[in-house]
Structures are given as C-alpha cells and as structure tokens.
Coordinates of C-alpha atoms and ligand atoms in Angstrom, one line a residue:
X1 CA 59.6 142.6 13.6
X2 CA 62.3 140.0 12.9
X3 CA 64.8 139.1 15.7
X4 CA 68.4 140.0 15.0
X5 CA 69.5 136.1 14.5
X6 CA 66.7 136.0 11.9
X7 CA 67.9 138.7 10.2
X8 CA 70.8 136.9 9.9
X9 CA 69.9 133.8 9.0
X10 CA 68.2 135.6 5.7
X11 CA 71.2 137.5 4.9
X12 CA 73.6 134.3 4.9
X13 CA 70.6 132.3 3.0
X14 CA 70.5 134.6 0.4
X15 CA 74.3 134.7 0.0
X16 CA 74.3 130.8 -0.2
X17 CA 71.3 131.1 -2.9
X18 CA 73.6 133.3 -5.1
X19 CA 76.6 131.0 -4.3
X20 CA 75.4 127.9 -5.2
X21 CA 75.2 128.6 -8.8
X22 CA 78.7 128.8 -8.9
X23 CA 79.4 125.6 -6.7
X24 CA 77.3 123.6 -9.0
X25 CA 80.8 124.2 -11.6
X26 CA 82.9 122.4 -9.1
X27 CA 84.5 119.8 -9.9
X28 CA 86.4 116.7 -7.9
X29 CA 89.6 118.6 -7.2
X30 CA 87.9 121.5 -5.9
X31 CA 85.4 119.5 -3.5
X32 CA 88.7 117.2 -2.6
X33 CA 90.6 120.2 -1.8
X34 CA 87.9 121.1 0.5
X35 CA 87.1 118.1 2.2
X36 CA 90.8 118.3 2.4
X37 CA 90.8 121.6 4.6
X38 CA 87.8 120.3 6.6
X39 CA 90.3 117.5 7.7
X40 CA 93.1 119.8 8.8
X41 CA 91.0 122.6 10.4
X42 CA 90.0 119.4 12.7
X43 CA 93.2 118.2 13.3
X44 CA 94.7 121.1 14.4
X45 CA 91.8 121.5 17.1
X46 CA 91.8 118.0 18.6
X47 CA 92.2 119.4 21.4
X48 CA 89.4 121.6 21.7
X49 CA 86.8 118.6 20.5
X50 CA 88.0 116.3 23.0
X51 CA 87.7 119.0 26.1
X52 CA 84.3 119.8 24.3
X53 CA 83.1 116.6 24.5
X54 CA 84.4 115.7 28.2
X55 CA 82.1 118.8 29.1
X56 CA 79.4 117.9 27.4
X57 CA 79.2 114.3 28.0
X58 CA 81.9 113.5 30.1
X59 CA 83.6 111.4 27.2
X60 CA 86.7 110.0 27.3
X61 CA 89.2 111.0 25.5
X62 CA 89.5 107.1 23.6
X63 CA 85.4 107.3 23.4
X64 CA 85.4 110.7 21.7
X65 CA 88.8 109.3 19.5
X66 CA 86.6 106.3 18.4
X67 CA 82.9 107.5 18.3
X68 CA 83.8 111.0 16.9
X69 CA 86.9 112.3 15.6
X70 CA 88.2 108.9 14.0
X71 CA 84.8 108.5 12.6
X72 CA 84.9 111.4 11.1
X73 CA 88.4 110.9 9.5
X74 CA 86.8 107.7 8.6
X75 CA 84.2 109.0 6.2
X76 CA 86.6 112.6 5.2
X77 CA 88.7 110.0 3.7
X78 CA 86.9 107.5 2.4
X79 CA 85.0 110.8 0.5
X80 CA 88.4 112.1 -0.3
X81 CA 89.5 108.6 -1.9
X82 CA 86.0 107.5 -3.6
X83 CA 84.8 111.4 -4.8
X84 CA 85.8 111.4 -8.7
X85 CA 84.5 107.8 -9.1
X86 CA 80.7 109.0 -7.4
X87 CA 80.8 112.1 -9.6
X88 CA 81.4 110.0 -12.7
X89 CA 78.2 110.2 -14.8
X90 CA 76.9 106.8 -15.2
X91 CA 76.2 105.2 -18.7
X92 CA 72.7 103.7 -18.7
X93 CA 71.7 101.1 -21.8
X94 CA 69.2 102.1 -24.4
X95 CA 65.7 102.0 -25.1
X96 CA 64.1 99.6 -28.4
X97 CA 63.2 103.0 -30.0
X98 CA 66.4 104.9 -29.6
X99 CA 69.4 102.4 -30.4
X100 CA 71.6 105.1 -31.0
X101 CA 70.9 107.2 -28.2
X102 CA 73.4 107.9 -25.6
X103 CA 71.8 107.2 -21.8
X104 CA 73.7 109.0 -18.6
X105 CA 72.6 109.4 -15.0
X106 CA 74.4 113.2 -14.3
X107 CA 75.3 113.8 -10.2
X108 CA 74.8 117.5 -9.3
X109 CA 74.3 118.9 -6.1
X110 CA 71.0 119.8 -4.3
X111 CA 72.1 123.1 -4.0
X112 CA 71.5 124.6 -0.6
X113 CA 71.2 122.1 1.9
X114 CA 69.9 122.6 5.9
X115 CA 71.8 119.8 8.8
X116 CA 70.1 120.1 11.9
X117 CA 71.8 118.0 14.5
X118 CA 71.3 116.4 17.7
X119 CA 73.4 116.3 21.1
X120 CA 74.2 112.7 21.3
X121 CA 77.3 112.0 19.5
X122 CA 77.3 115.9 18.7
X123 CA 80.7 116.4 16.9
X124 CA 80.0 113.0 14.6
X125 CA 76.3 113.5 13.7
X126 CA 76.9 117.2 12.2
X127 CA 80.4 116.8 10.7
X128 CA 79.0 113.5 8.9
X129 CA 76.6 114.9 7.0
X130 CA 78.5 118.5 6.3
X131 CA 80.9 115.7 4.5
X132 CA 78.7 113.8 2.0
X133 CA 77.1 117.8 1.6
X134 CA 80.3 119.0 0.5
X135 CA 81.4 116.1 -1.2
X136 CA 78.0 116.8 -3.3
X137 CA 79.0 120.4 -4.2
X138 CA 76.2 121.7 -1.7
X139 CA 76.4 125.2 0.4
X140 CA 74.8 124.3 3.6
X141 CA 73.4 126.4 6.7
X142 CA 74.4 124.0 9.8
X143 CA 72.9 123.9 13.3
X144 CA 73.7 121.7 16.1
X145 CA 72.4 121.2 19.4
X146 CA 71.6 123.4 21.9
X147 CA 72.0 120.7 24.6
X148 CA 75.9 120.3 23.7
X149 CA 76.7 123.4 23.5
X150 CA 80.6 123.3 24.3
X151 CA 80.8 121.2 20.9
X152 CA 78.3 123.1 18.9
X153 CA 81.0 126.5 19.9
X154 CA 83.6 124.5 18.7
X155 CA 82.0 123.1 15.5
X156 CA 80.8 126.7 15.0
X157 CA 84.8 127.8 15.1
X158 CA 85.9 125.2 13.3
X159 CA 83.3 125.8 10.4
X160 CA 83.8 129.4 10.2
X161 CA 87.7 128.4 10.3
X162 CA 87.8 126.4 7.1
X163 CA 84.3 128.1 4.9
X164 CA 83.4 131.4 3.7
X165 CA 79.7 131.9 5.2
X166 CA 78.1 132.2 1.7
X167 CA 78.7 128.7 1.3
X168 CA 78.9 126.9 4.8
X169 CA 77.3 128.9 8.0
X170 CA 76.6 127.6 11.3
X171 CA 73.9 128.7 13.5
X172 CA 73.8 127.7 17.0
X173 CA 70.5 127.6 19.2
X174 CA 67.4 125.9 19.6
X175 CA 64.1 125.0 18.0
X176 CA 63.7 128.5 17.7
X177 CA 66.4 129.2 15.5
X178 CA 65.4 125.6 13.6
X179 CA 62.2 126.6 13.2
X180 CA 63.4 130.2 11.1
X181 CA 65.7 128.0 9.5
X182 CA 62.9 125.8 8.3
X183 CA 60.9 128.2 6.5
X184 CA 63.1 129.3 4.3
X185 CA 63.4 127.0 1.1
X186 CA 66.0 124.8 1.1
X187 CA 67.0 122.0 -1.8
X188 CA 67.6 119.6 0.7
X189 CA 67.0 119.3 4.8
X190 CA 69.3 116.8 6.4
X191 CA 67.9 116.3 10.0
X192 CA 68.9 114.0 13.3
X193 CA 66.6 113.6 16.2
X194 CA 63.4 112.4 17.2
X195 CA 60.6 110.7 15.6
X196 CA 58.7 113.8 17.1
X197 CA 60.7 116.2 16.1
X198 CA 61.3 114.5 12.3
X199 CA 57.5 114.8 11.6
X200 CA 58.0 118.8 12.0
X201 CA 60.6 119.0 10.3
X202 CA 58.9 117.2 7.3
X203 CA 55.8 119.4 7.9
X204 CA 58.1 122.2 7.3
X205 CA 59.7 120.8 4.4
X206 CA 57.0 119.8 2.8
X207 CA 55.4 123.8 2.9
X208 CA 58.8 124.0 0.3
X209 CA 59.1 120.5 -1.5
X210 CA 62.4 120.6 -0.2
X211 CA 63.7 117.2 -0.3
X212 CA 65.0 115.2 3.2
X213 CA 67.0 113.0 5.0
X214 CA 65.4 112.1 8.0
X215 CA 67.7 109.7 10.5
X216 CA 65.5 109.3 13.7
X217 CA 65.4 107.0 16.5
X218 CA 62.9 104.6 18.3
X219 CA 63.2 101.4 20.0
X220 CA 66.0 99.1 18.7
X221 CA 65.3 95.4 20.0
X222 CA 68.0 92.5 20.6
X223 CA 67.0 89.1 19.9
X224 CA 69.0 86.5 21.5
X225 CA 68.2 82.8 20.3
X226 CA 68.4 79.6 21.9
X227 CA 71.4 78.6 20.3
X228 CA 73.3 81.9 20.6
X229 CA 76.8 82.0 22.8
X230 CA 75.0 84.2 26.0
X231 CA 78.3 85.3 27.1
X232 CA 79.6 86.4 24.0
X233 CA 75.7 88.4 23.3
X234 CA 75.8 89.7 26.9
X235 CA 79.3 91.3 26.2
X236 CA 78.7 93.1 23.1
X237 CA 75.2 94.1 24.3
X238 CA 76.8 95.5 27.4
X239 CA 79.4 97.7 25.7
X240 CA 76.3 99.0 22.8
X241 CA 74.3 99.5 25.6
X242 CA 76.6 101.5 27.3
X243 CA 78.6 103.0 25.4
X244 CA 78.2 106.8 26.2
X245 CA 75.6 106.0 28.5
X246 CA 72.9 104.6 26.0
X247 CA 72.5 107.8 24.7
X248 CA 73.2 105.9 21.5
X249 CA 70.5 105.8 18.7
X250 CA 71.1 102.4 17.6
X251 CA 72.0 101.3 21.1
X252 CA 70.1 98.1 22.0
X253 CA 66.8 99.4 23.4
X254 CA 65.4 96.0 24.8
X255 CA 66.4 92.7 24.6
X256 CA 64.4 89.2 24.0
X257 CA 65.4 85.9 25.4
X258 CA 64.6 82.6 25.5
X259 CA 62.5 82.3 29.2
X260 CA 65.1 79.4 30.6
X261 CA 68.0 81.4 29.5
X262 CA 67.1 85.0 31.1
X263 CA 69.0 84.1 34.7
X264 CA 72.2 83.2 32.9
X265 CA 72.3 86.0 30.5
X266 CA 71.8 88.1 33.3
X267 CA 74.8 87.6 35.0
X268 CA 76.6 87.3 31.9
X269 CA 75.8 91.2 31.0
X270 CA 76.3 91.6 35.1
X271 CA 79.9 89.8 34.4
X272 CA 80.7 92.1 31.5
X273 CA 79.6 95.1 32.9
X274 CA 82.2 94.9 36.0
X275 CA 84.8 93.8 33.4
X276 CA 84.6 96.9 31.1
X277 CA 83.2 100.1 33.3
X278 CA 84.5 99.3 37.5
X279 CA 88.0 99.5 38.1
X280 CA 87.7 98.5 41.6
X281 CA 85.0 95.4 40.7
X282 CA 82.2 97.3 42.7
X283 CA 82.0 100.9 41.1
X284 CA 81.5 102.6 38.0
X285 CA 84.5 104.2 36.9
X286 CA 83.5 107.7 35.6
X287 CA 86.4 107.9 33.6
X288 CA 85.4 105.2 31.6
X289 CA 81.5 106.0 32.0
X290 CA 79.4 109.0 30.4
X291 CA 77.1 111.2 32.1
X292 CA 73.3 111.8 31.0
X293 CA 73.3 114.9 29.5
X294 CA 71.1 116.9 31.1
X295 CA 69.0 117.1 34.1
X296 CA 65.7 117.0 32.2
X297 CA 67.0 113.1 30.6
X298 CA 68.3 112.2 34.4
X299 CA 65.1 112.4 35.7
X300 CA 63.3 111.2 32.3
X301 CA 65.4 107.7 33.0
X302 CA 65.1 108.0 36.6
X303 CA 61.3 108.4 36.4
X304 CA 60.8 105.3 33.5
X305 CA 63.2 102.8 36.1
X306 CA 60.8 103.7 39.2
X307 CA 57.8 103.8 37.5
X308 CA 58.3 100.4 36.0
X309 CA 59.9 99.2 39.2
X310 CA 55.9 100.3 41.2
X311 CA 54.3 98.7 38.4
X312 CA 55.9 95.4 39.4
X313 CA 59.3 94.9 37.4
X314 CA 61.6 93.3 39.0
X315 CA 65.5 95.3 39.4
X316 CA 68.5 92.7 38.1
X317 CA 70.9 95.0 37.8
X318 CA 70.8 98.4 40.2
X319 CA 72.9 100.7 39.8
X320 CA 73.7 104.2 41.5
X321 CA 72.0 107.5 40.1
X322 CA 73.5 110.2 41.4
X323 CA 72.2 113.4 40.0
X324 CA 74.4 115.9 40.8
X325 CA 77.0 114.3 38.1
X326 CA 74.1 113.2 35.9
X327 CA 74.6 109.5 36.4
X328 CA 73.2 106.2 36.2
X329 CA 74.7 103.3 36.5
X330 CA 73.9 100.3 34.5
X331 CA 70.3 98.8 34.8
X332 CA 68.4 95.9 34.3
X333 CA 65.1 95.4 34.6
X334 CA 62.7 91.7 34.3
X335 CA 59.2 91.2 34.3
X336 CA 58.3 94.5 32.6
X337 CA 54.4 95.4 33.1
X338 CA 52.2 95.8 30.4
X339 CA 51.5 99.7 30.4
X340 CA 55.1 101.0 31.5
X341 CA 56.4 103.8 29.7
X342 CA 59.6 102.1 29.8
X343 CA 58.6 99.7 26.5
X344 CA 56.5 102.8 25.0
X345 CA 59.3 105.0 24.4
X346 CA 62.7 104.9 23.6
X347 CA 64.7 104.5 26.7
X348 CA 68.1 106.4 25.6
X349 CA 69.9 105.4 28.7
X350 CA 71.9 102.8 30.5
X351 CA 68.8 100.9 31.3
X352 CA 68.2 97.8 30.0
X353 CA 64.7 95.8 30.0
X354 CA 64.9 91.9 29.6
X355 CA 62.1 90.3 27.8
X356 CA 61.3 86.9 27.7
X357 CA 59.7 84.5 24.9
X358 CA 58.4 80.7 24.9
X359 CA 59.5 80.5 20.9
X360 CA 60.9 82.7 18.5
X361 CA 57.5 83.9 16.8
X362 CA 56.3 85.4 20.4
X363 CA 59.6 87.5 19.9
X364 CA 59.1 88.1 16.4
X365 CA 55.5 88.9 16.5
X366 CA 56.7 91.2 19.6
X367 CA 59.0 93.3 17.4
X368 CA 56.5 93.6 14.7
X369 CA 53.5 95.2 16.8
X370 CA 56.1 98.0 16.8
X371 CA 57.3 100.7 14.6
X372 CA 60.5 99.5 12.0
X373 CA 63.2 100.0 14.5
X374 CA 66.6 101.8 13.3
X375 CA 68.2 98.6 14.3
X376 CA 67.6 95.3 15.0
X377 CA 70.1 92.8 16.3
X378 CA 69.9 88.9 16.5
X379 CA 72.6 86.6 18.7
X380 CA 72.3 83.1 16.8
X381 CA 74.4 80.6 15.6
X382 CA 71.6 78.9 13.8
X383 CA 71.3 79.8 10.2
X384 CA 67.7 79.1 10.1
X385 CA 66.8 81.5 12.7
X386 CA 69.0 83.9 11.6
X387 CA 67.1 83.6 7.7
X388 CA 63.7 83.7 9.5
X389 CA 64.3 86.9 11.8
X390 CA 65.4 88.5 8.9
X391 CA 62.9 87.7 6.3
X392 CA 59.9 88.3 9.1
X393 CA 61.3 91.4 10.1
X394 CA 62.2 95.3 8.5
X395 CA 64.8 97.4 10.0
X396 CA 66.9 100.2 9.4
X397 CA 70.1 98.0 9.6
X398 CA 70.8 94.9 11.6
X399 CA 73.6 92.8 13.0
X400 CA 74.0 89.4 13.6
X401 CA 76.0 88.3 16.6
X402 CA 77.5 91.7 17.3
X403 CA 75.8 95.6 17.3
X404 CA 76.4 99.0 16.5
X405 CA 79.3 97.9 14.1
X406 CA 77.1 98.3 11.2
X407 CA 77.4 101.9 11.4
X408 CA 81.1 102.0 11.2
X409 CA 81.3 100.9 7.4
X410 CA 81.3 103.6 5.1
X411 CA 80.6 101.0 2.6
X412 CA 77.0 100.4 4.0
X413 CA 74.1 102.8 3.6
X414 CA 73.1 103.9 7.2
X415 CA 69.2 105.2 8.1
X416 CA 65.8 103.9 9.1
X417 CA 62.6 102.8 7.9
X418 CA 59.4 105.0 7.9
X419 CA 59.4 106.2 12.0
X420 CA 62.9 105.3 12.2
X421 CA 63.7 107.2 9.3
X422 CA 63.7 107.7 5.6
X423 CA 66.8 107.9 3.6
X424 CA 70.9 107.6 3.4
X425 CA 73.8 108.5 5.0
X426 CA 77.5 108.0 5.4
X427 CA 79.6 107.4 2.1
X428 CA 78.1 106.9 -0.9
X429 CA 74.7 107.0 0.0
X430 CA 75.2 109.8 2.5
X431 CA 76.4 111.7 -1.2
X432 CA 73.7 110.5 -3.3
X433 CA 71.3 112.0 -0.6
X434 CA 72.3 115.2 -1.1
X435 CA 72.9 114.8 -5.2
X436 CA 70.4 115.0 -7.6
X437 CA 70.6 111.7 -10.8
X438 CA 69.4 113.7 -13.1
X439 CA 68.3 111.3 -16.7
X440 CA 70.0 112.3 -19.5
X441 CA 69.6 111.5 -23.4
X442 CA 71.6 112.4 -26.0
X443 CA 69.5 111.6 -29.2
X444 CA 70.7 110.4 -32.1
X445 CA 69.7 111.3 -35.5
X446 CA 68.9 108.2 -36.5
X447 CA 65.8 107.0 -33.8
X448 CA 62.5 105.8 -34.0
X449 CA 61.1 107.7 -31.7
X450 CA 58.2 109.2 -34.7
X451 CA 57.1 106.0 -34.4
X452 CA 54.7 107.0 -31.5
X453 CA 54.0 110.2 -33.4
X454 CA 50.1 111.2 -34.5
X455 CA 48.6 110.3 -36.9
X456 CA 47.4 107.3 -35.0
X457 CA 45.0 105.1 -37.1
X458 CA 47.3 103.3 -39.0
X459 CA 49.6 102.8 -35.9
X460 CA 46.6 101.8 -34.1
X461 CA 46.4 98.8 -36.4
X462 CA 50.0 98.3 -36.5
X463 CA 49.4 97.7 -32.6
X464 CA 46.5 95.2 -33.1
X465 CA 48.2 93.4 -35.3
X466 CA 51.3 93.1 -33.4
X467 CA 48.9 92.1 -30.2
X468 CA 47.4 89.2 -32.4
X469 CA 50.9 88.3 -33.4
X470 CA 53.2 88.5 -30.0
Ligands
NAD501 P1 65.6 116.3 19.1 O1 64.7 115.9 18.0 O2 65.0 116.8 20.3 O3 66.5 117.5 18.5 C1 67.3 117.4 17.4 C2 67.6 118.8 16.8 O4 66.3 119.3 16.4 C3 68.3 119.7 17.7 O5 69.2 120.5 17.0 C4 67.1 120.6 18.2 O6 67.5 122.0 18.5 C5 66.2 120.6 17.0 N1 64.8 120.8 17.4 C6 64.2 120.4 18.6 N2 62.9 120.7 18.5 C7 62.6 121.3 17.3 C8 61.5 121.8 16.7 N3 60.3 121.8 17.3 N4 61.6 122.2 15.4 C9 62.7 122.2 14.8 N5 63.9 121.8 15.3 C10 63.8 121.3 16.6 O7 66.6 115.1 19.3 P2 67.8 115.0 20.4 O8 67.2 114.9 21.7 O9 68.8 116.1 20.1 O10 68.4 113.6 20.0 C11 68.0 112.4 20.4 C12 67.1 111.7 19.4 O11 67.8 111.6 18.1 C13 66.9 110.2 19.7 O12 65.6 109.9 19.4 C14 67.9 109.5 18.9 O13 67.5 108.1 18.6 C15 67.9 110.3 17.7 N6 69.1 110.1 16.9 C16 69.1 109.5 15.7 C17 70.2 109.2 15.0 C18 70.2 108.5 13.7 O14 71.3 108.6 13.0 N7 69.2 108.0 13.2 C19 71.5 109.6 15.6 C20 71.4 110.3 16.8 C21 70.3 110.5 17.5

C-alpha cells in the first residue's frame, strides 16, 4: 500500500507533468516576474530565515546575511538582469553543404526538475538551484534537509507562499521521501550532498535517463608555497575553515606546507583564530561561532580528532568540545598517521590537519593519489608555481591566495569533477543545467545537401578523385 506522503508526491508530480507543457510558452517577462515574487516572498520573511538558521546552526545573524540570504539576492538578481539575454537563441555559422541555411541553438526548459538539498548552508543550497530552475521555465518538486529542519519549514512556507503546487512543491523529510521522489521520472535531478549519497541518486536517475546535476563534496586541499605571505594564507584559511563551523563544502579540508614553515603558519592560523572568533582572547565567542549540527556529526569529528590523536598526531591547536551545545572549537592537528580516518574522509568540521612536504611535487603527487577535489587552493606569490599547481592538478574550482571566494561570482560556473561532482550551477551555467540547447536548422531551398544522396558510384569516384587531388 502506498504511504500517504507518497500519495502525494504522485498527485503533485502528475500535476507538474500536465503543467509543464504550458511553462515551456513562457517567456522572459513571465519567468522575470516570477523570480521577481521569489525575491519579495523572501524579503518579507527575513525574519523568519535568520531565526531559522540561528536554530539550526546557531548562525549569526551577519553569517546567515552573507552566506544565505544576500547570496541569494545575489544570484535572484543577477537572473533577473541577465534572463532575456540567456533565452536568446544563439545564431550558429553554417555548414559547406548548406550555405544558406540558418543555424540556432534554441534554450527550453527540462521540464520537470527534482532539487534535493543538504543541511549545510540549508536556505542557500535549495533556493540557488530553485533560481536557475525557474529562470529555465522548469516546474520543480523541492526537498530539503531533514537535518535543518527549522529552515526546510520555512522554505516550505515560503515556496507554497509565492507557487501554485502544480508548478513548484516542496516536500520535507528524509531519504525516505527522496527515495519516492526518485523513482518517478524526472527531466532533470538537481542534487547536493555526499559523494555516497550522489552515486544513488545517479543509480536512480539513471533507471529514468533523467538528466543531473550532481554538486558533492570530498576533501578540498590547501597548498601553501614557500614563497607565499603565511600570515596572509593563515588568515583567509582560518575564516574558510571556520566559517559555520567547517561544515562548508569547499571549506579547506587539509592544508600542505613547506616542512620549515609548518611552526610559523601555525601560530599564524592560532593568531587569526583569536582575532576573528574570542572576544575575550581566550574563548570562542558563540555568537560569532556555529555549532555542529547534530549529535551524530559532534561525535563523528570528536571520534576522527581522538582517533588521530591515539594514532600519534600531535594537537597544535585544542580547542573545547562541549557537546551539549554541539561545539568544537578550532583544531589543529600535525604529524597525521598514515591510516587515520581523519585524511580518508572529508572532515566537515573546525578541524584542521597540517601536512608537510620537502618540495612541491611531494604535495602535488599527494593531492593527486586523491579523488578531483571540489576545490583546491594554492597561497603563492610565485608565478611559476602557481602555473605548475594548476596545470598538474584538476579541481572543481580553485583560488589562488584567497578561498571560498570563487563561489561568490555568479559569473563563474560552480561544481566538481567526477567524485566531486558533475555539472553547473549558479548563473548562467546553473541555467543552462536545467535548459535543454536544442540544434536547430532552417534549410534553405537552395543546399547541397543531395550531394550525399544514393546513387553512390559516381560519387564514390567523385571522392577518389577529390582524395588524389586534396
Ligand atoms: P547527504 O548526502 O547526507 O544528504 C543530502 C540530501 O540527500 C538530504 O536532503 C537527504 O535527505 C538526502 N538523502 C540522504 N540519503 C539519501 C538516500 N539514500 N537517497 C536519497 N536521498 C538521500 O548530505 P548532507 O550531510 O546533507 O550534506 C553534506 C555533504 O554535502 C558534504 O559531503 C558536503 O561536501 C556536500 N555539499 C556539497 C555542496 C556542493 O555545492 N558541492 C554544497 C553543500 C554540501
């Protein structure tokens, strides 16, 4: 028998099915207008998000500003200002054998599109997508995470505020209620998560052929140079690292420096730690400092510190974990063991393991025997190094001398490579992902397209002669 939320689900996914014919007529205006009513359904609950958050995650009201809502204006604007240009069929040049042909590369939507969110920057990573989805003239089902679930409520308000269900829904819950959604056949699956949980989500989608965007995570590495400024790196590795709590997915997982410069960079990241997150100089200052998010990741992190720490790694940086408020304080770790689970899977958390090298290819070769992170960041000032990192290396995006920022520029495509991902988001590309460019030719009258007609033997000569010729 089929649970009631199941039932549901069918009944909204049908609805969408039948809806989506008539969202394919949609034009700018209409998808403007929308994006438009998106924008002002947020704004009117600010409110709500940032107490959502705080509850959630314990984010402060500037974090949740930055890493959430303005991001989100961010891209509903940059949509809202860029939209007719993207839908603009493109003109393509022509082929020897149709001169007069006219070429075009027509957007339309997918049709009925799937977002499956995670619970780390919960508000961001489900409104971001339901953007370039609209933009595309898509109907989408939505569900966020079940481990935020004061945001998901709001999200879930906010959606059924601004859209008719038949052609955006939201369904809250957990893999359960993912898992109904992913047998049903969508045109497109947009999904945000694990590694582990991306593979089953492409399992499922490939039972349909439905297309996807798959933005995962892994282990992001830092690679600090010997001619980089250390207290400039250890600075703007602190605040990636820490911001929300390193439950970031492009938060620098590890990071590699040069063995005679690993003391100094230490206390720089010490330095910048006290200047940015304890108020008094000794303490974390929760106000400015997110909690874990649940008691399952408090004693995941708690487990991979210890366990490294009894393996022999030495503790730079200890901080307090209390786990009644879900908290660790920032943590750095040296003189990781081979074996610890610690450099096996992605940390997610405030914890930061330093790992030296004796020359750059030790480091190189290091981030190589892993999967293509989502990120990769390199502190340098030498050009050389910079050139060699990058040519020796793949990852999802990089910066040089700073992180994270990449993912703030609409203008760049955002997403992984092969574990860390496969395909687009934000601006453009987040709207090409869920668009079809379908080729287009409108033939002329005069072509010479029967050239390659049958009868073939006297064009088979006309070939052999033109191969003896050319
Ligand atoms: P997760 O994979 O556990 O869950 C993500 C979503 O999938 C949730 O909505 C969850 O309910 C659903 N889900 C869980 N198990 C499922 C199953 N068996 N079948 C179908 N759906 C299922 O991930 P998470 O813990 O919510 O998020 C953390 C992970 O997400 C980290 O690995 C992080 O790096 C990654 N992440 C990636 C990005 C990115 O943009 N690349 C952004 C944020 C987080």
């Amino acid at each position: 028998m089929m649970s009631i939320s199941s039932q549901k689900i069918d009944v909204v996914f049908r609805a969408q099915q039948t809806y989506k014919s008539a969202l394919r007529l949609s034009n700018a205006a209409d998808r403007i207008a929308k994006l438009r009513r998106l924008r002002d359904v947020i704004e009117k609950n600010e409110d709500e998000i940032y107490k959502a958050l705080a509850k959630d995650l314990r984010k402060s009201t500037f974090e949740t500003a930055v890493t959430e809502l303005y991001f989100i204006y961010g891209e509903l604007d940059f949509a809202i200002k860029n939209l007719s240009i993207w839908m603009r069929p493109k003109h393509i040049g022509h082929t020897l054998t149709s001169p007069f042909a006219k070429n075009r590369i027509y957007i339309e939507p997918k049709g009925q599109c799937l977002i499956i969110a995670p619970w780390n920057y919960p508000f961001q990573l489900t409104m971001s997508p339901l953007i370039s989805a609209i933009a595309a003239g898509n109907c989408a089902i939505v569900k966020p995470s079940e481990l935020s679930p004061a945001t998901s409520k709001v999200i879930h308000r906010l959606i059924d505020e601004a859209f008719e269900e038949q052609e955006i829904a939201c369904f809250e819950g957990d893999a359960k209620v993912a898992t109904e959604l992913l047998k049903l056949p969508f045109d497109h699956i947009f999904f945000t998560g694990s590694t582990a949980v991306g593979k089953v989500v492409m399992e499922a989608a490939a039972k349909n052929l439905s297309s996807v965007t798959l933005e995962l995570g892994g282990k992001s590495p830092v690679i600090i140079d010997q001619t980089a400024d250390l207290n400039m790196a250890a600075t703007r590795i602190a605040w990636g690292k820490l911001v929300n709590s390193g439950q970031t997915c492009i938060a620098p997982d590890h990071v590699f420096v040069h063995r005679d410069q690993q003391a100094q960079f230490i206390s720089a990241y010490q330095a910048a730690v006290k200047k940015m997150y304890c108020t008094d100089q000794q303490k974390i200052d929760p106000h400015m400092y997110g909690k874990i998010i649940n008691a399952y990741h408090f004693s995941r992190l708690k487990n991979l510190a210890e366990e490294a720490v009894q393996l022999g790694a030495s503790l730079a940086l200890s901080g307090d974990m209390d786990e009644e408020s879900h908290t660790i304080a920032p943590l750095v770790l040296t003189d990781i063991p081979a074996g610890a689970k610690m450099m096996e899977e992605e940390i997610f958390g405030p914890i930061l393991p330093i790992l030296t090298y004796s020359n750059l290819s030790e480091a190189i070769g290091e981030v190589n025997a892993r999967n293509k992170p989502l990120a990769l960041y390199i502190f340098s000032n030498s050009r050389k190094n910079i050139k060699r990192i990058l040519t020796q290396t793949s990852a999802g995006g990089t910066c040089i001398n700073d992180v994270l920022v990449h993912i703030s520029n609409p203008k760049l495509p955002f997403g992984g490579v092969n574990t860390s991902g496969i395909g687009r988001s934000h601006g453009m590309y987040g709207f090409k992902d869920f668009s079809h460019e379908r080729a287009v030719v409108f033939q002329s009258k005069l072509n010479f397209s029967h050239l390659v007609y049958p009868p073939y033997p006297f064009k088979n000569w006309v070939l052999r002669l033109l191969k003896k010729i050319m």
